[in-house]
PDB file of C-alpha atoms in Angstrom:
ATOM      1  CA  UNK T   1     139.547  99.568  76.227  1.00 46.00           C
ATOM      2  CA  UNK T   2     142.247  97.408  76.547  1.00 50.00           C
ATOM      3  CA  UNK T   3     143.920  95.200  79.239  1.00 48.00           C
ATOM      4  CA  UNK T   4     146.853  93.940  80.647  1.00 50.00           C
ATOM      5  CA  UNK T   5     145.325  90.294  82.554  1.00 50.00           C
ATOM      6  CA  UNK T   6     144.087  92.710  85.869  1.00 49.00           C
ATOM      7  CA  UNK T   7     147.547  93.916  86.532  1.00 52.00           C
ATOM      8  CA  UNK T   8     147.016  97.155  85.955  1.00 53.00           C
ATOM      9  CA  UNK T   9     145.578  99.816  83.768  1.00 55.00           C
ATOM     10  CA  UNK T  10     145.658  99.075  80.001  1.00 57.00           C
ATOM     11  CA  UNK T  11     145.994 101.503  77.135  1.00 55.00           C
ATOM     12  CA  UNK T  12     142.869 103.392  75.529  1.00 51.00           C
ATOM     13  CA  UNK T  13     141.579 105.361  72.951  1.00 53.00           C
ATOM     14  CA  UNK T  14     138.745 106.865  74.847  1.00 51.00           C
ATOM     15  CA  UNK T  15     138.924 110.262  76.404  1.00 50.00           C
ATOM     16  CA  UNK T  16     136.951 110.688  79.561  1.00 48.00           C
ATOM     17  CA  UNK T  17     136.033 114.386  81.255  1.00 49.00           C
ATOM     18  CA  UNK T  18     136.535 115.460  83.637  1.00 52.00           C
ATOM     19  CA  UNK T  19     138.384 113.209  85.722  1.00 51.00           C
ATOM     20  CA  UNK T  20     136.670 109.547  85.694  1.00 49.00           C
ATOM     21  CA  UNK T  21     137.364 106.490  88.089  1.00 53.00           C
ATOM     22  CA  UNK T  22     136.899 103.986  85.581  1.00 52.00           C
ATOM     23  CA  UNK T  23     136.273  99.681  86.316  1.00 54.00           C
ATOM     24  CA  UNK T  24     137.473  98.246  83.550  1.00 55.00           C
ATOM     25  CA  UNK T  25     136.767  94.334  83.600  1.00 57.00           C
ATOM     26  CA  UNK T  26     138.557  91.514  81.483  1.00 57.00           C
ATOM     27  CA  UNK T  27     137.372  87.682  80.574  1.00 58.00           C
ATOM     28  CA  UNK T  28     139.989  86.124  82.591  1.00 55.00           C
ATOM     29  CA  UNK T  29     139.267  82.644  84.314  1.00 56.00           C
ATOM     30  CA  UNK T  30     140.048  84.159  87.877  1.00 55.00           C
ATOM     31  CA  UNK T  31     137.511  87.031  87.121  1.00 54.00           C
ATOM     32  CA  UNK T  32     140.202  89.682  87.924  1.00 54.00           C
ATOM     33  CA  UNK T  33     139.127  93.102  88.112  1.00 55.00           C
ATOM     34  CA  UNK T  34     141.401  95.999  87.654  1.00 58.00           C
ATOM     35  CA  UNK T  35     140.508  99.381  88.269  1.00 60.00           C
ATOM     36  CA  UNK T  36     142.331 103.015  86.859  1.00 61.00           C
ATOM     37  CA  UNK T  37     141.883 106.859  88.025  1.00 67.00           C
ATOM     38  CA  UNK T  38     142.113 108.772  84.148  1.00 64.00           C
ATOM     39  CA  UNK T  39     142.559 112.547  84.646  1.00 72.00           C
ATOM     40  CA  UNK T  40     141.495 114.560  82.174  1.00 74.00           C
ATOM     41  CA  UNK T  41     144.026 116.739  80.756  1.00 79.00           C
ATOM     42  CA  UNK T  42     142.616 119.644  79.026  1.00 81.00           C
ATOM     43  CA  UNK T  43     144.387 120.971  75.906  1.00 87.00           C
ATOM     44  CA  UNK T  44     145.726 124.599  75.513  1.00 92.00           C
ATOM     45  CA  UNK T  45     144.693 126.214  72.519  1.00 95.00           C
ATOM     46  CA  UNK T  46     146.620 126.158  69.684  1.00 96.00           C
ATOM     47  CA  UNK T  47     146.916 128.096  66.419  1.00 98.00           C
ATOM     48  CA  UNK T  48     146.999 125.408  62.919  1.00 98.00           C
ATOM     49  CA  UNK T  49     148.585 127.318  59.737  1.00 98.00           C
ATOM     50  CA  UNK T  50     146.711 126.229  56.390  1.00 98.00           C
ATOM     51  CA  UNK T  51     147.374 128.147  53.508  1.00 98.00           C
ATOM     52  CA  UNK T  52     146.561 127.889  49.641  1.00 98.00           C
ATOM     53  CA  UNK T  53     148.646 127.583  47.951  1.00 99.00           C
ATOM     54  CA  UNK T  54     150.202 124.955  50.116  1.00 98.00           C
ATOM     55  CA  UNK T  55     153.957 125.773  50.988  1.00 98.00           C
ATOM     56  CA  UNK T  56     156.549 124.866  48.852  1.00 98.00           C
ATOM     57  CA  UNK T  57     154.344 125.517  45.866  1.00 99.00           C
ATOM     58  CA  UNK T  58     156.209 128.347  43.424  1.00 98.00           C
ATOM     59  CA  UNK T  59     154.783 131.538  42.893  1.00 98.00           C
ATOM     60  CA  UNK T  60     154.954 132.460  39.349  1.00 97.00           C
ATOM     61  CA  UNK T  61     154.548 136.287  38.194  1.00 96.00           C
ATOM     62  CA  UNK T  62     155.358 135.893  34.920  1.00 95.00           C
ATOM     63  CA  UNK T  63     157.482 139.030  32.775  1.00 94.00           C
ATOM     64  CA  UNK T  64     157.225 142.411  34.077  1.00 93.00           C
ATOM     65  CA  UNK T  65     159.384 145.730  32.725  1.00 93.00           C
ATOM     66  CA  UNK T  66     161.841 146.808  34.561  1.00 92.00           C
ATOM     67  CA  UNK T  67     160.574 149.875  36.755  1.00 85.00           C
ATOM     68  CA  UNK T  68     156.911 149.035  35.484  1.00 80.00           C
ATOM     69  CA  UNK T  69     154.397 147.775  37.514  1.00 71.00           C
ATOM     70  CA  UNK T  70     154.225 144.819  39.258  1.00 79.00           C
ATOM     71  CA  UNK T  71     152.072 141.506  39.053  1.00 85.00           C
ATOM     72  CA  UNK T  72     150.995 139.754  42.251  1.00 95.00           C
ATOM     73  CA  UNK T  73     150.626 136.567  43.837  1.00 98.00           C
ATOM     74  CA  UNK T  74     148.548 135.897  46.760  1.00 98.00           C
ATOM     75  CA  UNK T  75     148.885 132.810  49.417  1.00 99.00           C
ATOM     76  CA  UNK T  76     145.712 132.182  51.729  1.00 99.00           C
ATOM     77  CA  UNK T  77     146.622 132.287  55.127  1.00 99.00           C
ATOM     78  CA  UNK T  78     144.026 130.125  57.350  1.00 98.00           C
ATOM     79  CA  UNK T  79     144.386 129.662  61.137  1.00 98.00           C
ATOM     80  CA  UNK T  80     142.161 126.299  61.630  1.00 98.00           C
ATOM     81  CA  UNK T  81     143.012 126.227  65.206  1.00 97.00           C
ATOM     82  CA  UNK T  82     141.401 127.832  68.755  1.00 96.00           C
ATOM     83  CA  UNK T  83     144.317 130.392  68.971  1.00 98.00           C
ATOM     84  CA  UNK T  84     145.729 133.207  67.106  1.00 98.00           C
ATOM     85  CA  UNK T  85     148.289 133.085  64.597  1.00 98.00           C
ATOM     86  CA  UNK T  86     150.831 134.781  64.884  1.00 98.00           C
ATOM     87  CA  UNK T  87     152.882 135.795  61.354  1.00 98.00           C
ATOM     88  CA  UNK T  88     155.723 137.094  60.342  1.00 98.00           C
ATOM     89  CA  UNK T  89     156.608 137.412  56.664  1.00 99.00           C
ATOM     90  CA  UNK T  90     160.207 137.979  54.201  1.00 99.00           C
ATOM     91  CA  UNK T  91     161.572 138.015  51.325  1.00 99.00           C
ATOM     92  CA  UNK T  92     165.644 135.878  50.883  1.00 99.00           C
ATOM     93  CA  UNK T  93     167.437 135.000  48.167  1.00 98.00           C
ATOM     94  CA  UNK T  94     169.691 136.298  45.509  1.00 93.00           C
ATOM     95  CA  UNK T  95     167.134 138.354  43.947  1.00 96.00           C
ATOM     96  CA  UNK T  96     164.700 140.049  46.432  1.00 97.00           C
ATOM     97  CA  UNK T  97     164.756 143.274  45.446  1.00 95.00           C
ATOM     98  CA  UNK T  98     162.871 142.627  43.034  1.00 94.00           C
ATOM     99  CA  UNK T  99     160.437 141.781  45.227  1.00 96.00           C
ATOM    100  CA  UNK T 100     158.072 143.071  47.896  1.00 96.00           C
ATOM    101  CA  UNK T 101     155.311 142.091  50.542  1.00 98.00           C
ATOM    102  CA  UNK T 102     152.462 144.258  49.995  1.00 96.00           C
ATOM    103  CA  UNK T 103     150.350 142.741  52.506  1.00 98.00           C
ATOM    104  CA  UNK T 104     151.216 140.885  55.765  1.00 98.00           C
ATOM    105  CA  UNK T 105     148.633 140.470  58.961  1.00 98.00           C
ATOM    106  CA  UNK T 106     150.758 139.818  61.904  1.00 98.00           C
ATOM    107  CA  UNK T 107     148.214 137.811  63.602  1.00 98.00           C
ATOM    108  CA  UNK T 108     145.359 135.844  62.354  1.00 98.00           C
ATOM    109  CA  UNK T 109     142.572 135.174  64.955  1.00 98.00           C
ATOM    110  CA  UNK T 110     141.400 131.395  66.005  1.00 98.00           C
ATOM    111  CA  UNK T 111     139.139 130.171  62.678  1.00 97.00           C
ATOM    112  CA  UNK T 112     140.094 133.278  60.617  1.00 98.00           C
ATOM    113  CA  UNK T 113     141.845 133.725  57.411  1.00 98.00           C
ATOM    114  CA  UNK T 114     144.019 136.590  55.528  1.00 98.00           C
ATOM    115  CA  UNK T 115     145.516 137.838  52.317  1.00 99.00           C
ATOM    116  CA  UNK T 116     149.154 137.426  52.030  1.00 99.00           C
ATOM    117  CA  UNK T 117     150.249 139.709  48.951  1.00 98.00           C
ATOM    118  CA  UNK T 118     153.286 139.707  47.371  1.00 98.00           C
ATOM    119  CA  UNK T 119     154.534 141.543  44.046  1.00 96.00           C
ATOM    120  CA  UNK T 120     157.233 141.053  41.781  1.00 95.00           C
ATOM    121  CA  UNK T 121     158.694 144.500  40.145  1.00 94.00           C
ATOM    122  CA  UNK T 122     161.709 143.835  38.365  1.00 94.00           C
ATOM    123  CA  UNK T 123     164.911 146.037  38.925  1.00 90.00           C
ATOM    124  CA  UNK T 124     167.014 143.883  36.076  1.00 93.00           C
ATOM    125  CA  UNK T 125     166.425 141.947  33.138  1.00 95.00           C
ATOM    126  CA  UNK T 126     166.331 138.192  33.264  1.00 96.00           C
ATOM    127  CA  UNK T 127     164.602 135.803  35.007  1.00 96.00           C
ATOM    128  CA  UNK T 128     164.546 136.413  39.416  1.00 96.00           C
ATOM    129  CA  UNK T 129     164.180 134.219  41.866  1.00 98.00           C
ATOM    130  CA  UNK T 130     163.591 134.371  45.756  1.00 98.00           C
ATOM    131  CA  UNK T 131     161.468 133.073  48.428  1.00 99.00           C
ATOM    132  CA  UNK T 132     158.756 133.915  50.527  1.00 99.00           C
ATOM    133  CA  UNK T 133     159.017 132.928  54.227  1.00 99.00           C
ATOM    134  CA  UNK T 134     156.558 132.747  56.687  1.00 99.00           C
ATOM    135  CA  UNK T 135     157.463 132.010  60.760  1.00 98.00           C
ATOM    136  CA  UNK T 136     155.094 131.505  63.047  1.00 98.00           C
ATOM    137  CA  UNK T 137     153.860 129.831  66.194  1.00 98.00           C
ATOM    138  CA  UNK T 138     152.110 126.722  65.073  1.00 97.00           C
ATOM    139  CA  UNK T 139     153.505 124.358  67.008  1.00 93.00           C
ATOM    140  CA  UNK T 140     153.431 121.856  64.429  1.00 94.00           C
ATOM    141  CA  UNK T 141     154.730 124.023  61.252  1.00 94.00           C
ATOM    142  CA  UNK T 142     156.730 126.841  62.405  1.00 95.00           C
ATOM    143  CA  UNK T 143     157.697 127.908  59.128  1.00 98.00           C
ATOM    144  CA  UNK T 144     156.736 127.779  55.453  1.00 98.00           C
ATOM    145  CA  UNK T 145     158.513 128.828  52.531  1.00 99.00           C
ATOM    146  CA  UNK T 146     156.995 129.283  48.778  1.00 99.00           C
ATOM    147  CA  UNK T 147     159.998 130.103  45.967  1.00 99.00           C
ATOM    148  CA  UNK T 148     158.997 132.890  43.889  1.00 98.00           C
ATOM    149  CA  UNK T 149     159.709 133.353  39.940  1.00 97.00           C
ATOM    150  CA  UNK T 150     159.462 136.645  37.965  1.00 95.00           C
ATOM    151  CA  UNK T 151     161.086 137.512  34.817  1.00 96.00           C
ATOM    152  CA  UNK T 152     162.238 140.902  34.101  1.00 95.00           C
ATOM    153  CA  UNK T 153     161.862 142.184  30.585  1.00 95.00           C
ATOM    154  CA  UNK T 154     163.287 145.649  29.253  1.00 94.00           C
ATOM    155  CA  UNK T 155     161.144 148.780  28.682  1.00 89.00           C
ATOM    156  CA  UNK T 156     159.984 148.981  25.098  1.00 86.00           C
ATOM    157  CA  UNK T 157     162.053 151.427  23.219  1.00 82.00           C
ATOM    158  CA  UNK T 158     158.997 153.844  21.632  1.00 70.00           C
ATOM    159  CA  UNK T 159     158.730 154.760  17.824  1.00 62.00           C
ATOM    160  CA  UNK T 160     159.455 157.704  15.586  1.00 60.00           C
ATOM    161  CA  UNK T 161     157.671 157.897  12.094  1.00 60.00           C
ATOM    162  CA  UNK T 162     159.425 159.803   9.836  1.00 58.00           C
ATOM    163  CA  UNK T 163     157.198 161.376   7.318  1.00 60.00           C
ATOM    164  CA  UNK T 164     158.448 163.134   4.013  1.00 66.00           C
ATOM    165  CA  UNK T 165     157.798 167.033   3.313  1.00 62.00           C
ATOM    166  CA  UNK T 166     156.604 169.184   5.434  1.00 60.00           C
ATOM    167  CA  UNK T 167     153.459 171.565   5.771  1.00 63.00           C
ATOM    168  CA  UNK T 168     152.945 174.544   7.635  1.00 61.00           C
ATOM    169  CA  UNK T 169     152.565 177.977   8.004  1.00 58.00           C
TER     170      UNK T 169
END
């Protein structure tokens, strides 16, 4: 605990529940002795967003045929806090239609975690971008983004052998 010479209450890293009349004494010559009422305040609860991969990290699907199937990507949504998380989940950029939220809890309870899925199915060839965006009500990190990559590769044309004569009733 710390002091300001007796003339008042000093500053402190202690915590005291619930509220505490506390003597706090200092080594002055005149043996001055100061003397502070610290409520407790009590902390609401409050949800704390942890996810892995951490945000900002790129989701990479890889190539994918146009109007195939789809790879996915998953981000680990943990809720470290005493509260529930609350989540909500899209897709932005230039290129989202190529991609799609398969899975999305809208709330995560207090020391819980959940799947965030996402797939990539291209609709074009090339290479896609978008991003994924979370909101929620972390007090601290409100939102968290992750940019997204997928290629899109065209549909293998299939083969005709082409044999010589014929047999056959």
């Amino acid at each position: 605990v710390g002091g300001n010479n007796g003339a008042g209450c000093g500053t402190s890293n202690s915590e005291f529940h619930p509220t505490v009349q506390a003597l706090i004494e200092n080594n002055l010559a005149d043996e001055l002795v100061a003397g502070c009422i610290l409520p407790y305040v009590a902390q609401a609860p409050e949800p704390e967003f942890q996810s892995t991969p951490a945000p900002d990290t790129s989701l990479q699907f890889g190539a994918h045929e146009i109007g195939g199937g789809s790879g996915q990507q998953y981000v680990l949504v943990e809720n470290i806090g005493d509260a529930a998380l609350s989540l909500d989940c899209s897709i932005s950029g230039a290129d989202s239609s190529s991609f799609g939220i398969e899975a999305c809890p809208a709330a995560i309870s207090a020391a819980s975690s959940a799947d965030i899925i996402v797939q990539c199915a291209p609709q074009v060839t090339g290479i896609l971008s978008a991003t994924l965006e979370l909101s929620m009500n972390d007090v601290d990190e409100a939102d968290a983004s992750y940019p997204l990559a997928c290629e899109g590769v065209p549909v293998p044309l299939g083969e005709i052998i082409l044999r010589q004569g014929f047999e056959g009733n």
